Amino acid sequence: MKTTIEKARASRRKWYQANKEKAVAKVLERKSELKEWLTEYRKNTCCETCGENDIACLDFHHTDPSLKEISIATTIKNGWSKERILDEISKCVVLCSNCHRKFHYYS
């Protein structure tokens, strides 16, 4: 006899198979919204070393590698909540690509 958990999983699988296109579209929309949100967030930041503010050049650098749970890009890819993403960002400083590379090269 199936447990309640197994029944729920089977029900979710059945729903997904019947609504796959809708489910995939919803996930893609969520990721797109998160990317836009992060872009807007980054527009209000700059490199803490040199002041560069072009968002194409800005990286999130985890100040304490032992506290790093995941990269910020991966949080977006995985569809994390904004609250969880902000929690991960709070462990970071913003550096431009050049300063970020110099930091890792010289340390």
GROMACS .gro file of N, CA and C in nm:
model
  321
    1MET      N    1   0.084  -0.119   0.000
    1MET     CA    2   0.000   0.000   0.000
    1MET      C    3   0.089   0.125   0.000
    2LYS      N    4   0.053   0.224  -0.080
    2LYS     CA    5   0.131   0.347  -0.090
    2LYS      C    6   0.110   0.435   0.032
    3THR      N    7   0.220   0.500   0.074
    3THR     CA    8   0.210   0.596   0.183
    3THR      C    9   0.154   0.727   0.130
    4THR      N   10   0.120   0.815   0.220
    4THR     CA   11   0.068   0.946   0.181
    4THR      C   12   0.170   1.022   0.097
    5ILE      N   13   0.296   1.013   0.136
    5ILE     CA   14   0.403   1.082   0.062
    5ILE      C   15   0.413   1.027  -0.080
    6GLU      N   16   0.410   0.895  -0.092
    6GLU     CA   17   0.419   0.834  -0.225
    6GLU      C   18   0.300   0.873  -0.312
    7LYS      N   19   0.181   0.879  -0.252
    7LYS     CA   20   0.061   0.921  -0.326
    7LYS      C   21   0.074   1.065  -0.374
    8ALA      N   22   0.126   1.151  -0.286
    8ALA     CA   23   0.144   1.292  -0.322
    8ALA      C   24   0.244   1.305  -0.436
    9ARG      N   25   0.353   1.231  -0.429
    9ARG     CA   26   0.453   1.235  -0.536
    9ARG      C   27   0.394   1.188  -0.668
   10ALA      N   28   0.320   1.080  -0.662
   10ALA     CA   29   0.257   1.026  -0.783
   10ALA      C   30   0.159   1.128  -0.841
   11SER      N   31   0.085   1.195  -0.755
   11SER     CA   32  -0.010   1.296  -0.800
   11SER      C   33   0.062   1.413  -0.867
   12ARG      N   34   0.173   1.458  -0.806
   12ARG     CA   35   0.251   1.568  -0.865
   12ARG      C   36   0.309   1.528  -1.000
   13ARG      N   37   0.361   1.405  -1.008
   13ARG     CA   38   0.416   1.357  -1.136
   13ARG      C   39   0.308   1.354  -1.244
   14LYS      N   40   0.192   1.304  -1.208
   14LYS     CA   41   0.080   1.296  -1.302
   14LYS      C   42   0.040   1.436  -1.349
   15TRP      N   43   0.030   1.530  -1.254
   15TRP     CA   44  -0.006   1.668  -1.289
   15TRP      C   45   0.100   1.727  -1.382
   16TYR      N   46   0.228   1.706  -1.349
   16TYR     CA   47   0.337   1.761  -1.430
   16TYR      C   48   0.331   1.707  -1.572
   17GLN      N   49   0.310   1.577  -1.587
   17GLN     CA   50   0.303   1.519  -1.720
   17GLN      C   51   0.188   1.577  -1.802
   18ALA      N   52   0.078   1.605  -1.734
   18ALA     CA   53  -0.038   1.661  -1.803
   18ALA      C   54  -0.023   1.810  -1.832
   19ASN      N   55   0.064   1.878  -1.756
   19ASN     CA   56   0.077   2.024  -1.765
   19ASN      C   57   0.222   2.068  -1.784
   20LYS      N   58   0.301   1.985  -1.851
   20LYS     CA   59   0.444   2.010  -1.863
   20LYS      C   60   0.476   2.147  -1.923
   21GLU      N   61   0.411   2.182  -2.032
   21GLU     CA   62   0.440   2.310  -2.098
   21GLU      C   63   0.410   2.427  -2.005
   22LYS      N   64   0.300   2.420  -1.936
   22LYS     CA   65   0.261   2.525  -1.841
   22LYS      C   66   0.363   2.535  -1.727
   23ALA      N   67   0.406   2.420  -1.675
   23ALA     CA   68   0.502   2.418  -1.565
   23ALA      C   69   0.636   2.475  -1.608
   24VAL      N   70   0.684   2.436  -1.724
   24VAL     CA   71   0.812   2.485  -1.775
   24VAL      C   72   0.804   2.635  -1.800
   25ALA      N   73   0.694   2.681  -1.858
   25ALA     CA   74   0.677   2.825  -1.884
   25ALA      C   75   0.679   2.904  -1.754
   26LYS      N   76   0.617   2.850  -1.651
   26LYS     CA   77   0.613   2.918  -1.521
   26LYS      C   78   0.753   2.930  -1.461
   27VAL      N   79   0.831   2.823  -1.471
   27VAL     CA   80   0.969   2.825  -1.420
   27VAL      C   81   1.053   2.926  -1.496
   28LEU      N   82   1.042   2.925  -1.628
   28LEU     CA   83   1.119   3.020  -1.710
   28LEU      C   84   1.080   3.164  -1.680
   29GLU      N   85   0.952   3.188  -1.659
   29GLU     CA   86   0.906   3.323  -1.625
   29GLU      C   87   0.963   3.366  -1.490
   30ARG      N   88   0.963   3.276  -1.394
   30ARG     CA   89   1.018   3.306  -1.260
   30ARG      C   90   1.166   3.342  -1.271
   31LYS      N   91   1.242   3.262  -1.344
   31LYS     CA   92   1.385   3.289  -1.359
   31LYS      C   93   1.409   3.423  -1.428
   32SER      N   94   1.328   3.453  -1.528
   32SER     CA   95   1.339   3.581  -1.599
   32SER      C   96   1.311   3.697  -1.504
   33GLU      N   97   1.208   3.684  -1.422
   33GLU     CA   98   1.175   3.788  -1.324
   33GLU      C   99   1.289   3.806  -1.224
   34LEU      N  100   1.349   3.696  -1.179
   34LEU     CA  101   1.461   3.706  -1.085
   34LEU      C  102   1.581   3.774  -1.149
   35LYS      N  103   1.609   3.742  -1.276
   35LYS     CA  104   1.721   3.807  -1.346
   35LYS      C  105   1.699   3.957  -1.355
   36GLU      N  106   1.576   3.997  -1.390
   36GLU     CA  107   1.543   4.140  -1.399
   36GLU      C  108   1.557   4.206  -1.263
   37TRP      N  109   1.509   4.140  -1.159
   37TRP     CA  110   1.518   4.194  -1.023
   37TRP      C  111   1.664   4.212  -0.983
   38LEU      N  112   1.749   4.112  -1.011
   38LEU     CA  113   1.890   4.123  -0.974
   38LEU      C  114   1.959   4.233  -1.055
   39THR      N  115   1.922   4.249  -1.180
   39THR     CA  116   1.978   4.357  -1.262
   39THR      C  117   1.944   4.492  -1.200
   40GLU      N  118   1.820   4.511  -1.159
   40GLU     CA  119   1.779   4.636  -1.093
   40GLU      C  120   1.856   4.655  -0.962
   41TYR      N  121   1.875   4.548  -0.887
   41TYR     CA  122   1.950   4.554  -0.761
   41TYR      C  123   2.093   4.600  -0.789
   42ARG      N  124   2.155   4.542  -0.891
   42ARG     CA  125   2.294   4.573  -0.922
   42ARG      C  126   2.312   4.715  -0.973
   43LYS      N  127   2.207   4.775  -1.029
   43LYS     CA  128   2.216   4.913  -1.077
   43LYS      C  129   2.244   5.011  -0.963
   44ASN      N  130   2.216   4.971  -0.841
   44ASN     CA  131   2.238   5.058  -0.725
   44ASN      C  132   2.365   5.023  -0.650
   45THR      N  133   2.456   4.949  -0.716
   45THR     CA  134   2.581   4.910  -0.650
   45THR      C  135   2.700   4.958  -0.732
   46CYS      N  136   2.817   4.949  -0.671
   46CYS     CA  137   2.941   4.978  -0.742
   46CYS      C  138   3.053   4.900  -0.675
   47CYS      N  139   3.166   4.890  -0.743
   47CYS     CA  140   3.282   4.820  -0.690
   47CYS      C  141   3.328   4.890  -0.562
   48GLU      N  142   3.346   4.813  -0.457
   48GLU     CA  143   3.387   4.871  -0.330
   48GLU      C  144   3.534   4.912  -0.329
   49THR      N  145   3.609   4.870  -0.431
   49THR     CA  146   3.750   4.906  -0.438
   49THR      C  147   3.774   5.029  -0.525
   50CYS      N  148   3.719   5.028  -0.647
   50CYS     CA  149   3.750   5.137  -0.742
   50CYS      C  150   3.630   5.223  -0.779
   51GLY      N  151   3.509   5.181  -0.743
   51GLY     CA  152   3.391   5.261  -0.772
   51GLY      C  153   3.324   5.233  -0.906
   52GLU      N  154   3.378   5.139  -0.985
   52GLU     CA  155   3.315   5.102  -1.113
   52GLU      C  156   3.168   5.068  -1.090
   53ASN      N  157   3.080   5.120  -1.177
   53ASN     CA  158   2.937   5.094  -1.156
   53ASN      C  159   2.866   5.035  -1.278
   54ASP      N  160   2.940   4.995  -1.380
   54ASP     CA  161   2.879   4.929  -1.496
   54ASP      C  162   2.841   4.787  -1.454
   55ILE      N  163   2.711   4.757  -1.456
   55ILE     CA  164   2.666   4.628  -1.404
   55ILE      C  165   2.722   4.509  -1.481
   56ALA      N  166   2.767   4.531  -1.603
   56ALA     CA  167   2.827   4.421  -1.681
   56ALA      C  168   2.960   4.377  -1.620
   57CYS      N  169   3.019   4.464  -1.537
   57CYS     CA  170   3.151   4.436  -1.480
   57CYS      C  171   3.147   4.394  -1.334
   58LEU      N  172   3.031   4.395  -1.271
   58LEU     CA  173   3.024   4.375  -1.127
   58LEU      C  174   3.003   4.230  -1.087
   59ASP      N  175   3.080   4.188  -0.986
   59ASP     CA  176   3.072   4.052  -0.930
   59ASP      C  177   3.037   4.061  -0.782
   60PHE      N  178   2.974   3.956  -0.732
   60PHE     CA  179   2.954   3.942  -0.589
   60PHE      C  180   3.067   3.854  -0.536
   61HIS      N  181   3.145   3.909  -0.444
   61HIS     CA  182   3.257   3.835  -0.385
   61HIS      C  183   3.223   3.797  -0.242
   62HIS      N  184   3.221   3.668  -0.213
   62HIS     CA  185   3.196   3.621  -0.076
   62HIS      C  186   3.319   3.653   0.009
   63THR      N  187   3.298   3.731   0.114
   63THR     CA  188   3.410   3.774   0.197
   63THR      C  189   3.464   3.661   0.283
   64ASP      N  190   3.380   3.568   0.322
   64ASP     CA  191   3.422   3.452   0.401
   64ASP      C  192   3.379   3.326   0.326
   65PRO      N  193   3.474   3.261   0.258
   65PRO     CA  194   3.438   3.144   0.177
   65PRO      C  195   3.369   3.033   0.257
   66SER      N  196   3.395   3.025   0.386
   66SER     CA  197   3.333   2.920   0.467
   66SER      C  198   3.183   2.943   0.485
   67LEU      N  199   3.138   3.068   0.465
   67LEU     CA  200   2.995   3.099   0.478
   67LEU      C  201   2.921   3.089   0.345
   68LYS      N  202   2.996   3.075   0.235
   68LYS     CA  203   2.934   3.070   0.103
   68LYS      C  204   2.853   2.941   0.088
   69GLU      N  205   2.725   2.960   0.065
   69GLU     CA  206   2.638   2.845   0.042
   69GLU      C  207   2.633   2.812  -0.107
   70ILE      N  208   2.630   2.919  -0.189
   70ILE     CA  209   2.611   2.901  -0.333
   70ILE      C  210   2.644   3.034  -0.401
   71SER      N  211   2.677   3.030  -0.529
   71SER     CA  212   2.702   3.155  -0.601
   71SER      C  213   2.569   3.227  -0.626
   72ILE      N  214   2.576   3.357  -0.639
   72ILE     CA  215   2.454   3.436  -0.662
   72ILE      C  216   2.390   3.396  -0.795
   73ALA      N  217   2.470   3.374  -0.897
   73ALA     CA  218   2.416   3.332  -1.027
   73ALA      C  219   2.339   3.201  -1.015
   74THR      N  220   2.389   3.111  -0.934
   74THR     CA  221   2.322   2.982  -0.917
   74THR      C  222   2.191   2.996  -0.841
   75THR      N  223   2.184   3.093  -0.749
   75THR     CA  224   2.057   3.115  -0.678
   75THR      C  225   1.948   3.155  -0.777
   76ILE      N  226   1.986   3.235  -0.876
   76ILE     CA  227   1.890   3.277  -0.979
   76ILE      C  228   1.853   3.157  -1.065
   77LYS      N  229   1.954   3.082  -1.108
   77LYS     CA  230   1.931   2.965  -1.192
   77LYS      C  231   1.840   2.864  -1.123
   78ASN      N  232   1.856   2.851  -0.991
   78ASN     CA  233   1.776   2.755  -0.915
   78ASN      C  234   1.642   2.811  -0.870
   79GLY      N  235   1.617   2.939  -0.898
   79GLY     CA  236   1.488   2.998  -0.865
   79GLY      C  237   1.464   3.022  -0.717
   80TRP      N  238   1.571   3.054  -0.644
   80TRP     CA  239   1.557   3.081  -0.500
   80TRP      C  240   1.468   3.203  -0.478
   81SER      N  241   1.414   3.214  -0.358
   81SER     CA  242   1.334   3.332  -0.323
   81SER      C  243   1.425   3.453  -0.312
   82LYS      N  244   1.367   3.571  -0.330
   82LYS     CA  245   1.445   3.695  -0.317
   82LYS      C  246   1.505   3.706  -0.178
   83GLU      N  247   1.431   3.662  -0.078
   83GLU     CA  248   1.480   3.668   0.060
   83GLU      C  249   1.606   3.584   0.076
   84ARG      N  250   1.606   3.464   0.022
   84ARG     CA  251   1.724   3.377   0.031
   84ARG      C  252   1.840   3.433  -0.050
   85ILE      N  253   1.809   3.492  -0.166
   85ILE     CA  254   1.915   3.552  -0.248
   85ILE      C  255   1.978   3.669  -0.173
   86LEU      N  256   1.895   3.754  -0.114
   86LEU     CA  257   1.947   3.868  -0.037
   86LEU      C  258   2.030   3.821   0.082
   87ASP      N  259   1.991   3.710   0.143
   87ASP     CA  260   2.069   3.654   0.253
   87ASP      C  261   2.208   3.614   0.204
   88GLU      N  262   2.214   3.553   0.086
   88GLU     CA  263   2.344   3.514   0.030
   88GLU      C  264   2.423   3.638  -0.011
   89ILE      N  265   2.356   3.739  -0.068
   89ILE     CA  266   2.424   3.863  -0.106
   89ILE      C  267   2.482   3.933   0.017
   90SER      N  268   2.415   3.920   0.132
   90SER     CA  269   2.464   3.985   0.254
   90SER      C  270   2.601   3.932   0.297
   91LYS      N  271   2.641   3.819   0.243
   91LYS     CA  272   2.771   3.760   0.274
   91LYS      C  273   2.879   3.808   0.177
   92CYS      N  274   2.840   3.900   0.088
   92CYS     CA  275   2.928   3.942  -0.021
   92CYS      C  276   2.960   4.091  -0.017
   93VAL      N  277   3.066   4.126  -0.089
   93VAL     CA  278   3.092   4.264  -0.125
   93VAL      C  279   3.088   4.268  -0.278
   94VAL      N  280   3.061   4.385  -0.333
   94VAL     CA  281   3.057   4.400  -0.479
   94VAL      C  282   3.194   4.448  -0.525
   95LEU      N  283   3.251   4.375  -0.620
   95LEU     CA  284   3.378   4.413  -0.681
   95LEU      C  285   3.362   4.408  -0.832
   96CYS      N  286   3.433   4.496  -0.902
   96CYS     CA  287   3.432   4.486  -1.048
   96CYS      C  288   3.516   4.364  -1.085
   97SER      N  289   3.503   4.319  -1.207
   97SER     CA  290   3.574   4.198  -1.250
   97SER      C  291   3.725   4.212  -1.232
   98ASN      N  292   3.780   4.329  -1.266
   98ASN     CA  293   3.925   4.348  -1.253
   98ASN      C  294   3.969   4.342  -1.107
   99CYS      N  295   3.901   4.414  -1.021
   99CYS     CA  296   3.938   4.414  -0.879
   99CYS      C  297   3.918   4.275  -0.818
  100HIS      N  298   3.814   4.205  -0.861
  100HIS     CA  299   3.786   4.071  -0.811
  100HIS      C  300   3.901   3.976  -0.849
  101ARG      N  301   3.943   3.983  -0.974
  101ARG     CA  302   4.053   3.898  -1.018
  101ARG      C  303   4.183   3.933  -0.948
  102LYS      N  304   4.210   4.062  -0.932
  102LYS     CA  305   4.330   4.105  -0.860
  102LYS      C  306   4.327   4.056  -0.716
  103PHE      N  307   4.210   4.066  -0.653
  103PHE     CA  308   4.198   4.019  -0.514
  103PHE      C  309   4.239   3.873  -0.503
  104HIS      N  310   4.185   3.789  -0.591
  104HIS     CA  311   4.216   3.646  -0.584
  104HIS      C  312   4.359   3.616  -0.628
  105TYR      N  313   4.412   3.692  -0.722
  105TYR     CA  314   4.548   3.669  -0.769
  105TYR      C  315   4.649   3.701  -0.659
  106TYR      N  316   4.628   3.812  -0.590
  106TYR     CA  317   4.725   3.856  -0.491
  106TYR      C  318   4.701   3.802  -0.351
  107SER      N  319   4.593   3.729  -0.330
  107SER     CA  320   4.570   3.677  -0.194
  107SER      C  321   4.590   3.528  -0.186
   0.00000   0.00000   0.00000
